[in-house]
Amino acid sequence: MTPTEKLRALSEEHSAHNYHPLPIVISDAEGAWVTDVEGRRYLDMLAAYSAVNFGHRNPRLTEAVRRQLDRVTLVSRAFDHDRFGPFVTELAELCGKDMVLPMNSGAEAVETALKTARKWGYEVKGVPADKANIITFEGNFHGRTTTIISFSTDPDARDSYGPYTPGFRTVPYGDVEALRAAMDAETVGVLVEPIQGEAGVNVPPSGFLRAVRELCTAQGALMIADEIQSGLGRTGTTFAVEHEDVVPDVYILGKALGGGIMPVSAVVADADVLGVFKPGQHGSTFGGNPLACAIGREVVAMLRTGEFQERSRTLGAHMHERLGRLPGDIVREVRGRGLWAGVELHGKARPVSERLMGLGVLAKETHDTTLRLAPPLVIERADLDWALDQLEIALKG
Ligand SMILES: Cc1ncc(COP(=O)(O)O)c(C=O)c1O
């Protein structure tokens, strides 16, 4: 057995089969490149679903970690620490909001936003007890908790996990009239991905996010933008809502906020929203820990320069220009913004991602027929071009 086969066998035997990974075993990584246990190099065109926006082991981030490891890593929120205040201040400022509630995984931050909307609905908006509803969209992906999968429309994510959490209404993504019809006086929030990532990098029709904003304002409901995958530079702007000049009431952030090093997530909103929480009403042992805050501060500082957004914008335009020239008999459609694309094929995407791996490029299918491309924003233009050359070869079969 090769080293790869030996390690894959261990994973197969002793790990739950809740993923279907490509048969590669990575041992090292730097920038946009990873190396497997047999010394083969691959260009990473997935970037851990946008968690590695700044590249593997970005030196600014690993340096921030090293400095923090020599000081303090965890105190819990029972005590304050010297990275916490600056982190929440700087992240709030990046978002143009007053307050941050830090968590760890993306799903935890989504849960936090849902709790925020309900609590705000009862205590500020005045919705009768237990009557609040939150609107979500078909094709959504917001995480894997019991409540979140309750409003999933993906049978793989949802089936066999009932009974489901009530209080959600799900309407077609991009359908303004359906949204308007679903909202009422008891609607406390609309949870929306500005671009649906897991569904296949679905960009909503132009004007949709603005309409969500207007309907939320008209109904007195919170517009909650899940920017966990779309935010922090991925689409060429800090937040994907910026493409429609929209400011949501609540941002949900994760993935890249942890610099590809550890899970760091947050809910960001103004004080009239996040101010509903009093001591003991929500929390997390690890949320806002010193190491997370040290990384998060560096991430915010890196985004402040606009350099990564600019890379995503210019390289993304180039990538989409090239993807647009792929043969129409193989590629049905290409969606996306910035360095983010869903390449919709006429046939199955898995064999293409397997062939790409053989050619030294890592990308992954989402659902059956979509190949998702989301390289680290630090990718060099020549490397990107090389990956796209390999894609052309892989598509031909
Ligand atoms: C838009 C969105 N929200 C939430 C999540 C859940 O994040 P996590 O896997 O960190 O719980 C994801 C993960 O893919 C996501 O894409």
Short mmCIF file of C-alpha atoms and ligand atoms in Angstrom, two decimals:
data_model
loop_
_atom_site.label_atom_id
_atom_site.label_comp_id
_atom_site.label_asym_id
_atom_site.label_seq_id
_atom_site.Cartn_x
_atom_site.Cartn_y
_atom_site.Cartn_z
CA MET A 1 0.00 0.00 0.00
CA THR A 2 1.19 3.53 -0.72
CA PRO A 3 1.37 6.03 2.19
CA THR A 4 -1.76 7.65 0.76
CA GLU A 5 -3.65 4.35 0.68
CA LYS A 6 -2.57 3.48 4.25
CA LEU A 7 -3.76 6.80 5.64
CA ARG A 8 -6.96 6.78 3.59
CA ALA A 9 -7.73 3.30 4.95
CA LEU A 10 -7.41 4.58 8.54
CA SER A 11 -9.76 7.46 7.80
CA GLU A 12 -12.23 5.15 6.09
CA GLU A 13 -12.27 2.69 8.94
CA HIS A 14 -12.30 5.02 11.93
CA SER A 15 -13.99 8.20 10.78
CA ALA A 16 -17.72 8.56 10.25
CA HIS A 17 -18.47 8.67 6.54
CA ASN A 18 -20.13 12.07 6.59
CA TYR A 19 -17.81 13.36 3.82
CA HIS A 20 -16.73 12.03 0.45
CA PRO A 21 -13.20 13.51 0.15
CA LEU A 22 -10.99 13.23 -2.90
CA PRO A 23 -8.40 10.46 -2.38
CA ILE A 24 -5.54 12.75 -1.40
CA VAL A 25 -3.78 13.08 1.96
CA ILE A 26 -2.30 16.54 2.50
CA SER A 27 0.61 17.05 4.84
CA ASP A 28 1.87 20.58 4.12
CA ALA A 29 0.68 23.82 2.59
CA GLU A 30 1.84 27.31 1.79
CA GLY A 31 0.00 30.12 0.05
CA ALA A 32 -2.20 28.64 -2.66
CA TRP A 33 -0.31 25.34 -2.79
CA VAL A 34 -0.59 22.12 -0.80
CA THR A 35 1.66 19.06 -0.75
CA ASP A 36 0.53 15.48 -0.14
CA VAL A 37 2.23 12.77 1.92
CA GLU A 38 4.02 11.52 -1.19
CA GLY A 39 5.49 14.92 -2.02
CA ARG A 40 3.11 15.79 -4.87
CA ARG A 41 2.09 19.44 -5.10
CA TYR A 42 -1.40 20.68 -5.91
CA LEU A 43 -2.88 24.09 -6.46
CA ASP A 44 -5.72 24.63 -3.99
CA MET A 45 -8.73 25.97 -5.90
CA LEU A 46 -11.14 25.51 -2.98
CA ALA A 47 -9.46 27.30 -0.06
CA ALA A 48 -11.42 25.33 2.53
CA TYR A 49 -14.68 26.82 1.28
CA SER A 50 -13.27 30.37 1.69
CA ALA A 51 -11.77 29.81 5.15
CA VAL A 52 -8.31 30.08 3.59
CA ASN A 53 -8.94 33.34 1.71
CA PHE A 54 -5.56 34.70 2.81
CA GLY A 55 -3.68 31.58 1.76
CA HIS A 56 -2.31 28.67 3.75
CA ARG A 57 -0.11 29.74 6.64
CA ASN A 58 -0.24 33.39 5.70
CA PRO A 59 2.92 34.76 7.39
CA ARG A 60 1.12 37.73 8.96
CA LEU A 61 -1.38 35.36 10.55
CA THR A 62 1.07 32.69 11.69
CA GLU A 63 3.21 35.45 13.21
CA ALA A 64 0.17 36.78 15.11
CA VAL A 65 -0.46 33.24 16.38
CA ARG A 66 3.16 32.76 17.46
CA ARG A 67 3.17 36.05 19.38
CA GLN A 68 -0.09 35.14 21.09
CA LEU A 69 0.97 31.56 21.94
CA ASP A 70 3.74 33.03 24.06
CA ARG A 71 1.29 35.13 26.05
CA VAL A 72 -2.20 33.72 26.75
CA THR A 73 -4.58 31.56 24.69
CA LEU A 74 -7.77 31.07 26.72
CA VAL A 75 -9.34 32.73 29.72
CA SER A 76 -13.06 32.18 28.92
CA ARG A 77 -15.42 35.13 29.02
CA ALA A 78 -15.43 34.99 32.82
CA PHE A 79 -12.52 37.44 32.53
CA ASP A 80 -11.64 40.11 30.04
CA HIS A 81 -8.32 39.96 28.18
CA ASP A 82 -6.27 42.51 26.32
CA ARG A 83 -7.09 41.28 22.80
CA PHE A 84 -10.85 41.22 23.26
CA GLY A 85 -11.74 44.93 23.38
CA PRO A 86 -9.53 45.84 20.41
CA PHE A 87 -10.85 42.89 18.34
CA VAL A 88 -14.53 43.65 18.82
CA THR A 89 -13.91 47.37 18.27
CA GLU A 90 -11.96 46.83 15.05
CA LEU A 91 -14.37 44.23 13.65
CA ALA A 92 -17.39 46.40 14.46
CA GLU A 93 -15.68 49.29 12.70
CA LEU A 94 -14.96 47.17 9.60
CA CYS A 95 -18.68 46.37 9.45
CA GLY A 96 -19.83 49.90 10.27
CA LYS A 97 -21.71 48.59 13.30
CA ASP A 98 -21.54 49.07 17.10
CA MET A 99 -21.21 45.59 18.55
CA VAL A 100 -19.79 42.12 18.02
CA LEU A 101 -20.80 38.81 19.58
CA PRO A 102 -17.92 36.39 18.93
CA MET A 103 -18.48 32.66 18.54
CA ASN A 104 -16.46 29.84 16.96
CA SER A 105 -18.01 27.90 14.08
CA GLY A 106 -20.18 29.42 11.41
CA ALA A 107 -23.22 27.42 12.49
CA GLU A 108 -22.88 28.78 16.03
CA ALA A 109 -22.85 32.31 14.69
CA VAL A 110 -25.97 31.58 12.61
CA GLU A 111 -27.69 30.15 15.71
CA THR A 112 -26.65 33.28 17.57
CA ALA A 113 -28.15 35.49 14.86
CA LEU A 114 -31.42 33.52 14.95
CA LYS A 115 -31.59 33.87 18.74
CA THR A 116 -30.78 37.56 18.38
CA ALA A 117 -33.65 38.06 15.90
CA ARG A 118 -36.15 36.22 18.08
CA LYS A 119 -35.11 37.99 21.29
CA TRP A 120 -35.10 41.36 19.51
CA GLY A 121 -38.50 40.52 18.04
CA TYR A 122 -40.07 39.82 21.43
CA GLU A 123 -38.32 42.48 23.46
CA VAL A 124 -37.97 45.36 21.00
CA LYS A 125 -40.46 44.81 18.17
CA GLY A 126 -43.16 43.50 20.54
CA VAL A 127 -44.07 40.22 18.82
CA PRO A 128 -46.34 38.06 21.08
CA ALA A 129 -44.47 35.26 22.90
CA ASP A 130 -43.43 32.30 20.71
CA LYS A 131 -45.06 33.76 17.58
CA ALA A 132 -41.93 35.03 15.82
CA ASN A 133 -41.15 33.81 12.33
CA ILE A 134 -37.92 34.07 10.36
CA ILE A 135 -37.80 33.87 6.56
CA THR A 136 -35.19 31.71 4.84
CA PHE A 137 -34.60 30.77 1.20
CA GLU A 138 -34.73 27.56 -0.78
CA GLY A 139 -31.28 26.17 -1.45
CA ASN A 140 -29.91 27.79 1.71
CA PHE A 141 -26.91 26.47 3.55
CA HIS A 142 -26.25 27.97 6.97
CA GLY A 143 -24.72 25.04 8.85
CA ARG A 144 -25.57 21.71 10.39
CA THR A 145 -27.25 22.25 13.76
CA THR A 146 -30.71 20.82 14.41
CA THR A 147 -32.40 24.22 14.11
CA ILE A 148 -30.49 25.23 10.99
CA ILE A 149 -31.21 22.02 9.11
CA SER A 150 -34.87 22.44 10.07
CA PHE A 151 -35.14 25.06 7.31
CA SER A 152 -32.81 23.37 4.85
CA THR A 153 -34.34 22.26 1.54
CA ASP A 154 -31.53 19.78 0.88
CA PRO A 155 -32.75 16.26 1.75
CA ASP A 156 -29.17 15.11 2.51
CA ALA A 157 -28.79 17.86 5.10
CA ARG A 158 -32.30 17.54 6.57
CA ASP A 159 -33.76 14.03 6.33
CA SER A 160 -33.96 11.80 9.43
CA TYR A 161 -33.17 14.64 11.85
CA GLY A 162 -36.70 15.56 12.89
CA PRO A 163 -38.63 16.71 14.79
CA TYR A 164 -37.70 20.05 13.30
CA THR A 165 -37.53 23.46 14.92
CA PRO A 166 -40.64 25.51 14.03
CA GLY A 167 -40.77 29.23 13.28
CA PHE A 168 -39.24 29.36 9.80
CA ARG A 169 -40.82 30.09 6.42
CA THR A 170 -38.86 29.22 3.32
CA VAL A 171 -39.40 30.93 -0.03
CA PRO A 172 -37.64 30.65 -3.42
CA TYR A 173 -34.27 32.42 -3.53
CA GLY A 174 -34.46 35.60 -5.58
CA ASP A 175 -38.27 35.77 -5.54
CA VAL A 176 -39.22 39.19 -4.16
CA GLU A 177 -42.97 38.63 -4.42
CA ALA A 178 -42.79 35.33 -2.53
CA LEU A 179 -40.76 37.06 0.16
CA ARG A 180 -43.25 39.91 0.40
CA ALA A 181 -46.13 37.44 0.70
CA ALA A 182 -44.38 35.43 3.41
CA MET A 183 -43.60 38.39 5.65
CA ASP A 184 -46.02 39.66 8.26
CA ALA A 185 -46.09 41.60 11.52
CA GLU A 186 -44.55 38.62 13.31
CA THR A 187 -41.56 38.36 10.98
CA VAL A 188 -38.47 39.22 13.02
CA GLY A 189 -35.77 38.48 10.47
CA VAL A 190 -34.88 37.47 6.93
CA LEU A 191 -31.82 35.22 6.81
CA VAL A 192 -30.10 35.48 3.44
CA GLU A 193 -26.86 34.42 1.79
CA PRO A 194 -25.96 37.32 -0.55
CA ILE A 195 -24.67 34.60 -2.88
CA GLN A 196 -25.64 31.00 -2.10
CA GLY A 197 -22.35 29.13 -1.73
CA GLU A 198 -23.13 25.49 -1.08
CA ALA A 199 -26.11 25.59 -3.44
CA GLY A 200 -23.62 26.17 -6.27
CA VAL A 201 -22.49 29.81 -6.10
CA ASN A 202 -25.95 31.10 -6.98
CA VAL A 203 -25.99 34.84 -7.60
CA PRO A 204 -29.48 36.27 -7.02
CA PRO A 205 -31.17 38.41 -9.68
CA SER A 206 -29.97 42.00 -9.70
CA GLY A 207 -31.95 44.13 -7.23
CA PHE A 208 -32.92 41.18 -5.02
CA LEU A 209 -30.76 42.14 -2.04
CA ARG A 210 -32.00 45.72 -2.27
CA ALA A 211 -35.58 44.43 -2.27
CA VAL A 212 -34.84 42.28 0.81
CA ARG A 213 -33.48 45.40 2.51
CA GLU A 214 -36.55 47.45 1.60
CA LEU A 215 -39.03 44.77 2.69
CA CYS A 216 -37.20 44.30 6.01
CA THR A 217 -37.29 48.03 6.63
CA ALA A 218 -40.97 48.24 5.69
CA GLN A 219 -41.96 45.29 7.93
CA GLY A 220 -39.63 46.19 10.80
CA ALA A 221 -37.71 42.91 10.44
CA LEU A 222 -33.95 42.40 10.67
CA MET A 223 -32.08 41.76 7.45
CA ILE A 224 -29.54 39.13 8.44
CA ALA A 225 -26.76 38.60 5.89
CA ASP A 226 -24.90 35.31 6.23
CA GLU A 227 -21.52 36.40 4.84
CA ILE A 228 -19.70 33.39 6.27
CA GLN A 229 -18.65 32.18 2.83
CA SER A 230 -19.29 35.26 0.66
CA GLY A 231 -17.72 37.86 2.93
CA LEU A 232 -14.21 39.02 3.84
CA GLY A 233 -12.95 39.64 0.33
CA ARG A 234 -14.21 36.59 -1.55
CA THR A 235 -16.34 38.46 -4.10
CA GLY A 236 -14.07 41.47 -4.63
CA THR A 237 -15.58 43.57 -1.87
CA THR A 238 -15.36 43.18 1.90
CA PHE A 239 -18.98 42.00 1.95
CA ALA A 240 -21.03 40.60 -0.93
CA VAL A 241 -24.00 42.84 -0.02
CA GLU A 242 -21.88 45.79 -1.17
CA HIS A 243 -22.49 44.78 -4.79
CA GLU A 244 -26.00 46.15 -4.31
CA ASP A 245 -25.04 48.95 -1.91
CA VAL A 246 -27.02 47.21 0.79
CA VAL A 247 -26.34 47.42 4.52
CA PRO A 248 -27.96 44.58 6.48
CA ASP A 249 -28.96 44.92 10.13
CA VAL A 250 -26.91 41.88 11.08
CA TYR A 251 -23.75 40.41 9.57
CA ILE A 252 -22.83 36.79 10.25
CA LEU A 253 -19.12 36.14 9.73
CA GLY A 254 -16.95 33.05 10.01
CA LYS A 255 -14.53 30.99 7.93
CA ALA A 256 -11.87 33.51 6.80
CA LEU A 257 -12.25 35.43 10.07
CA GLY A 258 -10.16 32.64 11.59
CA GLY A 259 -7.46 33.07 8.95
CA GLY A 260 -7.62 29.39 8.01
CA ILE A 261 -6.07 28.64 11.39
CA MET A 262 -8.94 28.13 13.79
CA PRO A 263 -12.70 28.57 13.87
CA VAL A 264 -13.58 32.19 14.59
CA SER A 265 -17.07 33.50 13.90
CA ALA A 266 -19.11 36.50 14.92
CA VAL A 267 -22.43 38.25 14.75
CA VAL A 268 -22.09 41.98 14.15
CA ALA A 269 -24.91 44.52 14.56
CA ASP A 270 -25.83 47.79 16.20
CA ALA A 271 -26.43 48.18 19.91
CA ASP A 272 -30.21 48.39 19.50
CA VAL A 273 -30.06 44.79 18.21
CA LEU A 274 -27.19 43.01 19.97
CA GLY A 275 -27.91 45.02 23.11
CA VAL A 276 -30.77 42.58 23.85
CA PHE A 277 -28.32 40.11 25.43
CA LYS A 278 -27.76 40.36 29.17
CA PRO A 279 -25.28 38.29 31.21
CA GLY A 280 -26.06 34.59 31.17
CA GLN A 281 -28.44 34.73 28.19
CA HIS A 282 -26.00 33.48 25.56
CA GLY A 283 -22.35 32.49 25.38
CA SER A 284 -19.54 30.15 24.48
CA THR A 285 -16.46 28.96 26.39
CA PHE A 286 -14.15 29.53 23.43
CA GLY A 287 -15.89 32.49 21.76
CA GLY A 288 -13.63 35.53 21.72
CA ASN A 289 -10.62 33.73 23.16
CA PRO A 290 -7.25 35.53 23.06
CA LEU A 291 -5.82 33.43 20.23
CA ALA A 292 -8.97 33.86 18.13
CA CYS A 293 -8.97 37.60 18.77
CA ALA A 294 -5.28 37.91 17.85
CA ILE A 295 -6.00 36.20 14.52
CA GLY A 296 -9.23 38.10 13.96
CA ARG A 297 -7.50 41.45 14.55
CA GLU A 298 -4.87 40.61 11.95
CA VAL A 299 -7.57 39.51 9.49
CA VAL A 300 -9.41 42.80 9.98
CA ALA A 301 -6.16 44.75 9.54
CA MET A 302 -5.44 42.88 6.30
CA LEU A 303 -8.92 43.60 4.96
CA ARG A 304 -8.64 47.29 5.83
CA THR A 305 -5.98 47.80 3.15
CA GLY A 306 -8.38 46.63 0.42
CA GLU A 307 -5.55 44.62 -1.14
CA PHE A 308 -7.32 41.26 -0.97
CA GLN A 309 -10.60 42.64 -2.24
CA GLU A 310 -8.70 44.17 -5.17
CA ARG A 311 -6.96 40.87 -5.96
CA SER A 312 -10.29 39.08 -5.92
CA ARG A 313 -11.82 41.73 -8.17
CA THR A 314 -9.11 41.77 -10.84
CA LEU A 315 -8.12 38.11 -10.80
CA GLY A 316 -11.80 37.20 -10.53
CA ALA A 317 -12.65 39.22 -13.65
CA HIS A 318 -9.86 37.39 -15.47
CA MET A 319 -11.03 33.99 -14.19
CA HIS A 320 -14.64 34.63 -15.22
CA GLU A 321 -13.54 35.88 -18.63
CA ARG A 322 -11.71 32.59 -19.19
CA LEU A 323 -14.48 30.44 -17.72
CA GLY A 324 -16.94 32.18 -20.02
CA ARG A 325 -15.00 30.79 -22.99
CA LEU A 326 -15.31 27.12 -21.92
CA PRO A 327 -17.13 24.93 -24.45
CA GLY A 328 -20.90 25.20 -24.21
CA ASP A 329 -21.46 21.52 -24.95
CA ILE A 330 -19.73 20.66 -21.64
CA VAL A 331 -20.45 23.75 -19.50
CA ARG A 332 -24.07 24.79 -19.09
CA GLU A 333 -23.44 28.00 -17.14
CA VAL A 334 -20.83 29.80 -15.02
CA ARG A 335 -21.97 31.79 -12.00
CA GLY A 336 -20.19 33.85 -9.38
CA ARG A 337 -18.36 37.03 -8.53
CA GLY A 338 -14.71 37.77 -7.86
CA LEU A 339 -12.54 34.72 -7.30
CA TRP A 340 -15.57 32.55 -6.79
CA ALA A 341 -17.30 30.47 -9.44
CA GLY A 342 -19.83 27.70 -9.80
CA VAL A 343 -19.21 25.93 -13.08
CA GLU A 344 -22.45 24.17 -13.98
CA LEU A 345 -21.84 21.15 -16.17
CA HIS A 346 -24.18 19.17 -18.40
CA GLY A 347 -22.82 16.02 -16.75
CA LYS A 348 -21.50 14.98 -13.36
CA ALA A 349 -18.86 17.14 -11.66
CA ARG A 350 -17.21 14.46 -9.51
CA PRO A 351 -15.22 12.85 -12.37
CA VAL A 352 -13.98 16.32 -13.34
CA SER A 353 -12.73 17.07 -9.82
CA GLU A 354 -11.03 13.65 -9.79
CA ARG A 355 -9.35 14.30 -13.14
CA LEU A 356 -8.32 17.76 -11.95
CA MET A 357 -6.68 16.20 -8.91
CA GLY A 358 -4.68 13.95 -11.22
CA LEU A 359 -3.54 17.08 -13.02
CA GLY A 360 -2.46 18.78 -9.78
CA VAL A 361 -5.47 21.01 -9.10
CA LEU A 362 -7.81 20.64 -6.12
CA ALA A 363 -11.41 21.66 -6.61
CA LYS A 364 -14.59 20.05 -5.42
CA GLU A 365 -18.03 19.39 -6.77
CA THR A 366 -21.04 20.69 -4.92
CA HIS A 367 -24.21 18.68 -5.45
CA ASP A 368 -24.10 16.64 -8.64
CA THR A 369 -23.25 18.87 -11.53
CA THR A 370 -21.52 21.97 -10.15
CA LEU A 371 -17.77 22.40 -9.85
CA ARG A 372 -16.91 25.10 -7.33
CA LEU A 373 -13.82 27.23 -7.71
CA ALA A 374 -12.71 29.44 -4.83
CA PRO A 375 -8.92 29.77 -4.78
CA PRO A 376 -7.10 31.60 -2.00
CA LEU A 377 -7.11 35.33 -2.79
CA VAL A 378 -3.29 35.30 -2.70
CA ILE A 379 -3.12 33.06 -5.78
CA GLU A 380 -0.66 34.26 -8.44
CA ARG A 381 -2.14 35.09 -11.83
CA ALA A 382 0.18 32.60 -13.59
CA ASP A 383 -0.93 29.84 -11.20
CA LEU A 384 -4.58 30.71 -11.76
CA ASP A 385 -4.04 30.52 -15.51
CA TRP A 386 -2.31 27.17 -15.12
CA ALA A 387 -5.24 25.83 -13.07
CA LEU A 388 -7.69 27.01 -15.71
CA ASP A 389 -5.58 25.31 -18.40
CA GLN A 390 -5.86 22.07 -16.39
CA LEU A 391 -9.62 22.60 -16.06
CA GLU A 392 -9.92 22.81 -19.85
CA ILE A 393 -8.08 19.49 -20.10
CA ALA A 394 -10.11 17.84 -17.31
CA LEU A 395 -13.42 18.91 -18.84
CA LYS A 396 -12.55 17.17 -22.08
CA GLY A 397 -12.40 13.90 -20.12
C1 LIG B 1 -23.11 30.56 4.17
C2 LIG B 1 -22.67 29.61 5.24
N1 LIG B 1 -23.17 29.73 6.47
C3 LIG B 1 -22.81 28.91 7.47
C4 LIG B 1 -21.90 27.88 7.26
C5 LIG B 1 -21.53 26.98 8.41
O1 LIG B 1 -20.23 27.22 8.85
P1 LIG B 1 -19.48 26.11 9.72
O2 LIG B 1 -19.20 24.96 8.83
O3 LIG B 1 -18.22 26.82 10.20
O4 LIG B 1 -20.39 25.76 10.86
C6 LIG B 1 -21.35 27.73 5.99
C7 LIG B 1 -20.39 26.63 5.73
O5 LIG B 1 -20.15 26.24 4.62
C8 LIG B 1 -21.74 28.60 4.96
O6 LIG B 1 -21.26 28.47 3.71
#
